[in-house]
Amino acid sequence: MTENAQQQPSAPSTELPTQYAPADVEGPLYERWVDKGYFAADAKSDKPAYTIVIPPPNVTGSLHLGHAFQHTLMDALTRRKRMQGYESLWLPGMDHAGIATQNKVEQQLAEEGKSRHDLGREEFVDRVWQWKEEYGGKILGQMRRLGDGVDWDRERFTMDEGLSKAVQTIFKKLYDDELIYRAERIINWCPRCLTAISDIEVEYQEDDGELVSIKYGEGDETLVVATTRAETMLGDTAVAVHPDDERYRHLVGKRIKLPLTDRAIPVVADSHVDPEFGTGAVKVTPAHDPNDFAIGQRHGLESITVMDERAVITAHGPFQGLDRFEARSAIVAALRSQGRIVAEKRPYVHSVGHCSRCKTTIEPRLSMQWWVKVGPLAKAAGDAVRDGRVKIHPEDMSKRYFDWVDNMHDWCISRQLWWGHRIPVWYGPDGEVVCVGPDEEPPGGEGWKQDTDVLDTWFSSGLWPFSTLGWPEQTEDLRKFYPTDVLLTGHDIIFFWVARMMMFGLYAMDGEVPFRTIALTGLVRDERGKKMSKSFGNVVDPLDWMDKYGSDAVRFTLARGANPGTDVPIGEEWVQASRNFANKIWNATRFALMNGATVDGPLPAPEKLSATDRWILSRLNETVAQVDAFYDDYQFAKLSDALFHFAWDEVFDWYVELSKTTFQAGGEAAEVSQRVLGEVLDVTLKLLHPIVPFVTDTLWTTLTGGESVVVADWPKDSGFRDAAAEREIETLQSVITEVRRFRADQGLQPGQRVPARLSLDGTALAPHEAAIRQLLRLQPEGDSFTATATLPVAGAEVALDLSGTIDVAAERKRLAKDLAAAEKEKAQATAKLGNEAFLAKAPDNVVDKIRTRLAKAEEDITRIQSQLDRLPQQ
């Protein structure tokens, strides 16, 4: 751990402001890091590579706590690896966010009284690019505020020229391999955005609806079906029952009258139907429900579309032209007038899908779309985890991954938008279909038209780990930095982005995995564990907290809550505590500098070190080992906690305090401790740096005179341990803690001095008498010393003279009153718990509260009696 100290280029400055002001430090310091090129990765370097690609935030987005959380952890990983001697690349970029960005520009046009159709496709796309240049990428500046150590020279955008070429290349490859096809299927449709949307773009919420039971058929040939979407009955082409349901066996194969229409529809037997649910009979609308579509496929049923793309009824009759919700009420009213409504339930609360962008209720819709045949791709993605080429952390998340990739449905990749990667397929006048690669000319001539759809955003972001490094070209970056090392992302998108990157990476890169480890995090929640939502009023802008407490405080709070795969509660009080920690680091370093702490030269030989010096160096090496182990296991909460307690409890609260006596005495011992304190702070600041980069770099450069801790060497465990010194200092700590507790119990102020006699001869505490007296505010005994209280601790004895510091009689009276109250509480609780009649009637939570009260009373009695026993005798 001493190599860096010997290599420092200049003597440290001892000047630090009295207080740490993050706002004055963070911005200029970050720009210095970037200007110095600390985050730039060199593909020609002979250092081993370490790569993380950032989950690309939407170009429309701004930094929220979820971003801040994941970015903090990714930054910590790459900063540590850089210090460990790796060519560390953290690659930034943004996603074009098809629907979200198009909506932004359409809203802008609406304010001008225009629509995209007024501009036409080409002019509208130009307008989106203008919007992107003017308003997009706000989050990139916010990432700088957080301290993201990304290589800005490699910033990518999913619609830039290189990534667009990658998209077209892989589409063509998949198409030629018959893994992309066009077919009519049920998709999620947004009637407001007028496009298919992916599952991840559907948000489910509990809505108040209605459940109506409708009688189909006439006379003895009737069935009752229940539905929350009565308007879709206009498109029913069957009623389905379970093959083993005796109630309806006589109707299977027959046709019954569909109410409000002139059509008769068949009764089919299908094992998908649950005979125990409702009446055991379900209406089948293949064009407007995914399960019904599957039933329709199995039974050769017609698919009748009864709504247009805006969810307006198109079926002929009195309901034509009505919005779906208007039609729902009108249809139920018409059925009621015919006596066909058997039952109605309002409100009927059920889960309903909404477009995540515009909050419109989505509509399952039969539509001609482009699809990826995921079977072989998903199998490869599953095999890569099963055979260990990719590790999922925490391991118990693997089951969720396998549940998805082993049961994946073909993926709808086309979107009815204008902003995005346009599908590279041309249709000829005689039905020709031609897929065009990036280096091929599209077919010309009259009647040829390109497909109007664009690709799902997840299609291009699925290529992110290799397209950002230059694929399909065989670039130096791709050779050096692929596969990436870690994908760190939320467990909520394991099914979508993670699986797609796995499928595309293995397919495009000849079986090479896109990343070696998938480290899954939880989601950030408020301090009560509640989901953050605008409707709940608990959404926090991390920039507000950064302005108030500094970026380091926000980062440390987030890292300290980061248990793998587990949601992270966060509250402002915790950020305040982290700000206090940053201040503590600052003040301790100021103390060290003012007392001559140094990093010059090697550490003194062990025989020259005091027990206190050997103890802190032993604990320091143990902490280095712990932190490394926790990093390698992605245990950010544990490593943050270990660093917090080592720095605050052991270095600042104990070693710094114990050193004060040594520094005051001067001499060789002080010089030794100055070097040890310098070493301890040097290493501690390095260990803290990846998580709290700003304050640590400011302090480290001041302490050491080094260029920057960003490019300093990561500490190594030297192997030095001293169990004897650790036991000795633990004994010292126990004595000081016990006497402090006694002083507090007696009502003494922390700074109040008390005469004391210390009997330490023959114990390990003998060399520490000066420190004990200083830390406990104990005066030497005088001629009139009277031992009014004696504390036997750790084989030694501390006698105190309290005669001039407290009113013993008043203190006995106060404690006696408290003891009587505690004994009364114990008697009452004991009586209730001994009452069988009470226990038989009382709820469990009430009984538990009384047991808790009894335990607390017994604890109070023991504590108060101990205080009384220790008081001087009158």
Short mmCIF file of N, CA and C in Angstrom, two decimals, residues 605-704:
data_model
loop_
_atom_site.label_atom_id
_atom_site.label_comp_id
_atom_site.label_asym_id
_atom_site.label_seq_id
_atom_site.Cartn_x
_atom_site.Cartn_y
_atom_site.Cartn_z
N ALA A 605 8.88 0.44 10.20
CA ALA A 605 8.89 -1.00 10.50
C ALA A 605 7.90 -1.29 11.62
N PRO A 606 7.32 -2.49 11.64
CA PRO A 606 6.31 -2.82 12.66
C PRO A 606 6.78 -2.59 14.09
N GLU A 607 8.08 -2.83 14.37
CA GLU A 607 8.55 -2.67 15.76
C GLU A 607 8.55 -1.22 16.21
N LYS A 608 8.47 -0.29 15.25
CA LYS A 608 8.42 1.13 15.62
C LYS A 608 6.99 1.65 15.78
N LEU A 609 6.04 0.80 15.45
CA LEU A 609 4.63 1.22 15.49
C LEU A 609 4.05 0.97 16.87
N SER A 610 3.22 1.88 17.31
CA SER A 610 2.48 1.66 18.56
C SER A 610 1.38 0.64 18.30
N ALA A 611 0.77 0.15 19.39
CA ALA A 611 -0.34 -0.78 19.23
C ALA A 611 -1.48 -0.13 18.46
N THR A 612 -1.71 1.17 18.71
CA THR A 612 -2.77 1.89 18.00
C THR A 612 -2.47 1.94 16.51
N ASP A 613 -1.21 2.19 16.14
CA ASP A 613 -0.83 2.23 14.73
C ASP A 613 -0.98 0.85 14.09
N ARG A 614 -0.53 -0.18 14.80
CA ARG A 614 -0.64 -1.54 14.24
C ARG A 614 -2.10 -1.94 14.09
N TRP A 615 -2.91 -1.55 15.06
CA TRP A 615 -4.35 -1.87 14.99
C TRP A 615 -5.01 -1.26 13.76
N ILE A 616 -4.78 0.03 13.52
CA ILE A 616 -5.48 0.67 12.40
C ILE A 616 -4.96 0.15 11.07
N LEU A 617 -3.67 -0.18 10.97
CA LEU A 617 -3.15 -0.74 9.72
C LEU A 617 -3.69 -2.15 9.48
N SER A 618 -3.87 -2.90 10.55
CA SER A 618 -4.46 -4.23 10.44
C SER A 618 -5.91 -4.12 9.96
N ARG A 619 -6.65 -3.19 10.56
CA ARG A 619 -8.04 -2.99 10.17
C ARG A 619 -8.14 -2.45 8.74
N LEU A 620 -7.18 -1.61 8.36
CA LEU A 620 -7.17 -1.05 7.01
C LEU A 620 -7.03 -2.16 5.97
N ASN A 621 -6.09 -3.06 6.19
CA ASN A 621 -5.89 -4.15 5.23
C ASN A 621 -7.09 -5.08 5.17
N GLU A 622 -7.68 -5.33 6.31
CA GLU A 622 -8.88 -6.15 6.34
C GLU A 622 -10.01 -5.48 5.55
N THR A 623 -10.12 -4.16 5.66
CA THR A 623 -11.16 -3.43 4.94
C THR A 623 -10.90 -3.48 3.44
N VAL A 624 -9.66 -3.33 3.02
CA VAL A 624 -9.32 -3.45 1.60
C VAL A 624 -9.79 -4.81 1.07
N ALA A 625 -9.51 -5.87 1.81
CA ALA A 625 -9.90 -7.22 1.38
C ALA A 625 -11.41 -7.35 1.32
N GLN A 626 -12.11 -6.81 2.32
CA GLN A 626 -13.57 -6.88 2.34
C GLN A 626 -14.17 -6.14 1.15
N VAL A 627 -13.69 -4.92 0.92
CA VAL A 627 -14.24 -4.10 -0.17
C VAL A 627 -14.03 -4.79 -1.51
N ASP A 628 -12.86 -5.36 -1.74
CA ASP A 628 -12.61 -6.07 -2.99
C ASP A 628 -13.58 -7.24 -3.16
N ALA A 629 -13.77 -8.00 -2.09
CA ALA A 629 -14.68 -9.16 -2.17
C ALA A 629 -16.11 -8.70 -2.47
N PHE A 630 -16.53 -7.63 -1.84
CA PHE A 630 -17.90 -7.13 -2.06
C PHE A 630 -18.06 -6.59 -3.47
N TYR A 631 -17.04 -5.90 -4.00
CA TYR A 631 -17.12 -5.42 -5.38
C TYR A 631 -17.26 -6.59 -6.35
N ASP A 632 -16.46 -7.61 -6.14
CA ASP A 632 -16.49 -8.75 -7.06
C ASP A 632 -17.81 -9.50 -7.00
N ASP A 633 -18.56 -9.30 -5.92
CA ASP A 633 -19.86 -9.96 -5.77
C ASP A 633 -21.01 -8.97 -5.98
N TYR A 634 -20.71 -7.75 -6.44
CA TYR A 634 -21.70 -6.71 -6.71
C TYR A 634 -22.54 -6.38 -5.47
N GLN A 635 -21.89 -6.45 -4.31
CA GLN A 635 -22.57 -6.16 -3.04
C GLN A 635 -22.27 -4.70 -2.67
N PHE A 636 -22.91 -3.78 -3.39
CA PHE A 636 -22.61 -2.36 -3.20
C PHE A 636 -23.03 -1.86 -1.82
N ALA A 637 -24.15 -2.35 -1.33
CA ALA A 637 -24.61 -1.91 -0.01
C ALA A 637 -23.61 -2.33 1.06
N LYS A 638 -23.13 -3.56 0.97
CA LYS A 638 -22.20 -4.07 1.99
C LYS A 638 -20.85 -3.36 1.92
N LEU A 639 -20.35 -3.11 0.71
CA LEU A 639 -19.05 -2.44 0.62
C LEU A 639 -19.17 -0.99 1.09
N SER A 640 -20.31 -0.34 0.79
CA SER A 640 -20.51 1.03 1.25
C SER A 640 -20.59 1.08 2.76
N ASP A 641 -21.29 0.11 3.31
CA ASP A 641 -21.44 0.06 4.77
C ASP A 641 -20.10 -0.22 5.44
N ALA A 642 -19.33 -1.13 4.85
CA ALA A 642 -18.01 -1.44 5.41
C ALA A 642 -17.11 -0.20 5.39
N LEU A 643 -17.15 0.55 4.30
CA LEU A 643 -16.34 1.76 4.20
C LEU A 643 -16.81 2.84 5.16
N PHE A 644 -18.14 2.97 5.29
CA PHE A 644 -18.69 3.97 6.21
C PHE A 644 -18.22 3.70 7.64
N HIS A 645 -18.38 2.46 8.09
CA HIS A 645 -18.06 2.15 9.48
C HIS A 645 -16.55 2.18 9.73
N PHE A 646 -15.77 1.73 8.74
CA PHE A 646 -14.32 1.82 8.92
C PHE A 646 -13.89 3.28 9.01
N ALA A 647 -14.35 4.09 8.05
CA ALA A 647 -13.92 5.48 8.00
C ALA A 647 -14.41 6.26 9.21
N TRP A 648 -15.71 6.19 9.47
CA TRP A 648 -16.28 7.02 10.55
C TRP A 648 -15.91 6.45 11.92
N ASP A 649 -16.20 5.17 12.11
CA ASP A 649 -16.05 4.60 13.46
C ASP A 649 -14.58 4.38 13.83
N GLU A 650 -13.85 3.74 12.94
CA GLU A 650 -12.50 3.32 13.32
C GLU A 650 -11.44 4.39 13.04
N VAL A 651 -11.52 5.02 11.87
CA VAL A 651 -10.50 6.03 11.56
C VAL A 651 -10.80 7.35 12.27
N PHE A 652 -12.00 7.89 12.02
CA PHE A 652 -12.28 9.24 12.51
C PHE A 652 -12.58 9.27 14.01
N ASP A 653 -13.42 8.34 14.47
CA ASP A 653 -13.84 8.38 15.87
C ASP A 653 -12.81 7.78 16.82
N TRP A 654 -11.98 6.85 16.34
CA TRP A 654 -11.03 6.21 17.24
C TRP A 654 -9.58 6.56 16.93
N TYR A 655 -9.13 6.24 15.72
CA TYR A 655 -7.69 6.46 15.47
C TYR A 655 -7.33 7.94 15.54
N VAL A 656 -8.13 8.79 14.91
CA VAL A 656 -7.83 10.22 14.96
C VAL A 656 -7.84 10.72 16.39
N GLU A 657 -8.83 10.28 17.18
CA GLU A 657 -8.91 10.75 18.56
C GLU A 657 -7.74 10.22 19.39
N LEU A 658 -7.41 8.95 19.19
CA LEU A 658 -6.29 8.38 19.95
C LEU A 658 -4.96 9.02 19.56
N SER A 659 -4.88 9.47 18.29
CA SER A 659 -3.62 10.07 17.83
C SER A 659 -3.38 11.45 18.42
N LYS A 660 -4.45 12.10 18.86
CA LYS A 660 -4.28 13.47 19.36
C LYS A 660 -3.27 13.52 20.51
N THR A 661 -3.34 12.55 21.40
CA THR A 661 -2.39 12.50 22.52
C THR A 661 -0.97 12.34 22.02
N THR A 662 -0.81 11.48 21.03
CA THR A 662 0.53 11.24 20.47
C THR A 662 1.07 12.51 19.83
N PHE A 663 0.24 13.19 19.05
CA PHE A 663 0.68 14.41 18.38
C PHE A 663 1.06 15.50 19.39
N GLN A 664 0.28 15.58 20.46
CA GLN A 664 0.56 16.59 21.47
C GLN A 664 1.90 16.32 22.17
N ALA A 665 2.21 15.02 22.35
CA ALA A 665 3.46 14.66 23.02
C ALA A 665 4.68 14.90 22.14
N GLY A 666 4.49 14.79 20.81
CA GLY A 666 5.60 15.03 19.89
C GLY A 666 6.60 13.89 19.90
N GLY A 667 7.76 14.11 19.29
CA GLY A 667 8.82 13.11 19.27
C GLY A 667 8.65 12.08 18.17
N GLU A 668 9.42 11.00 18.28
CA GLU A 668 9.43 9.97 17.24
C GLU A 668 8.07 9.29 17.09
N ALA A 669 7.39 9.06 18.21
CA ALA A 669 6.07 8.41 18.15
C ALA A 669 5.09 9.24 17.32
N ALA A 670 5.17 10.56 17.46
CA ALA A 670 4.30 11.44 16.68
C ALA A 670 4.63 11.35 15.20
N GLU A 671 5.92 11.30 14.87
CA GLU A 671 6.33 11.20 13.47
C GLU A 671 5.84 9.89 12.85
N VAL A 672 5.90 8.82 13.62
CA VAL A 672 5.39 7.53 13.15
C VAL A 672 3.90 7.62 12.88
N SER A 673 3.16 8.17 13.84
CA SER A 673 1.71 8.26 13.67
C SER A 673 1.33 9.21 12.54
N GLN A 674 2.13 10.24 12.29
CA GLN A 674 1.86 11.12 11.16
C GLN A 674 1.93 10.34 9.84
N ARG A 675 2.92 9.46 9.73
CA ARG A 675 3.02 8.66 8.51
C ARG A 675 1.90 7.64 8.42
N VAL A 676 1.56 7.02 9.56
CA VAL A 676 0.48 6.03 9.56
C VAL A 676 -0.85 6.69 9.21
N LEU A 677 -1.13 7.85 9.80
CA LEU A 677 -2.38 8.54 9.51
C LEU A 677 -2.44 8.93 8.04
N GLY A 678 -1.32 9.39 7.49
CA GLY A 678 -1.30 9.70 6.07
C GLY A 678 -1.61 8.49 5.21
N GLU A 679 -1.02 7.35 5.58
CA GLU A 679 -1.27 6.11 4.83
C GLU A 679 -2.73 5.70 4.91
N VAL A 680 -3.28 5.77 6.10
CA VAL A 680 -4.67 5.35 6.31
C VAL A 680 -5.61 6.24 5.49
N LEU A 681 -5.40 7.54 5.51
CA LEU A 681 -6.26 8.43 4.74
C LEU A 681 -6.04 8.26 3.24
N ASP A 682 -4.82 8.08 2.82
CA ASP A 682 -4.51 7.84 1.40
C ASP A 682 -5.33 6.64 0.89
N VAL A 683 -5.26 5.54 1.60
CA VAL A 683 -5.96 4.33 1.17
C VAL A 683 -7.46 4.48 1.32
N THR A 684 -7.91 5.06 2.42
CA THR A 684 -9.35 5.21 2.65
C THR A 684 -9.99 6.08 1.58
N LEU A 685 -9.34 7.16 1.22
CA LEU A 685 -9.86 8.04 0.16
C LEU A 685 -9.93 7.32 -1.18
N LYS A 686 -8.93 6.49 -1.46
CA LYS A 686 -8.96 5.70 -2.70
C LYS A 686 -10.12 4.70 -2.69
N LEU A 687 -10.32 4.05 -1.55
CA LEU A 687 -11.40 3.07 -1.46
C LEU A 687 -12.78 3.74 -1.62
N LEU A 688 -12.89 4.94 -1.10
CA LEU A 688 -14.17 5.66 -1.17
C LEU A 688 -14.40 6.30 -2.54
N HIS A 689 -13.32 6.55 -3.26
CA HIS A 689 -13.42 7.37 -4.48
C HIS A 689 -14.45 6.89 -5.50
N PRO A 690 -14.52 5.60 -5.85
CA PRO A 690 -15.48 5.23 -6.90
C PRO A 690 -16.92 5.61 -6.58
N ILE A 691 -17.26 5.68 -5.32
CA ILE A 691 -18.64 6.00 -4.95
C ILE A 691 -18.82 7.48 -4.65
N VAL A 692 -17.85 8.10 -3.97
CA VAL A 692 -17.94 9.53 -3.67
C VAL A 692 -16.72 10.22 -4.31
N PRO A 693 -16.77 10.46 -5.62
CA PRO A 693 -15.56 10.85 -6.34
C PRO A 693 -15.08 12.28 -6.10
N PHE A 694 -16.01 13.21 -5.87
CA PHE A 694 -15.61 14.61 -5.83
C PHE A 694 -14.83 14.97 -4.57
N VAL A 695 -15.42 14.68 -3.42
CA VAL A 695 -14.75 15.06 -2.17
C VAL A 695 -13.45 14.28 -2.01
N THR A 696 -13.42 13.03 -2.45
CA THR A 696 -12.21 12.23 -2.27
C THR A 696 -11.08 12.72 -3.15
N ASP A 697 -11.39 13.13 -4.39
CA ASP A 697 -10.31 13.62 -5.25
C ASP A 697 -9.75 14.94 -4.72
N THR A 698 -10.64 15.80 -4.24
CA THR A 698 -10.20 17.08 -3.68
C THR A 698 -9.26 16.85 -2.49
N LEU A 699 -9.66 15.93 -1.61
CA LEU A 699 -8.87 15.67 -0.41
C LEU A 699 -7.59 14.90 -0.72
N TRP A 700 -7.68 13.92 -1.62
CA TRP A 700 -6.51 13.09 -1.91
C TRP A 700 -5.40 13.90 -2.56
N THR A 701 -5.78 14.76 -3.52
CA THR A 701 -4.74 15.57 -4.17
C THR A 701 -4.11 16.55 -3.18
N THR A 702 -4.90 17.06 -2.24
CA THR A 702 -4.36 17.96 -1.23
C THR A 702 -3.44 17.20 -0.27
N LEU A 703 -3.85 16.01 0.11
CA LEU A 703 -3.07 15.21 1.06
C LEU A 703 -1.76 14.72 0.44
N THR A 704 -1.82 14.26 -0.80
CA THR A 704 -0.68 13.56 -1.39
C THR A 704 0.13 14.40 -2.37
#
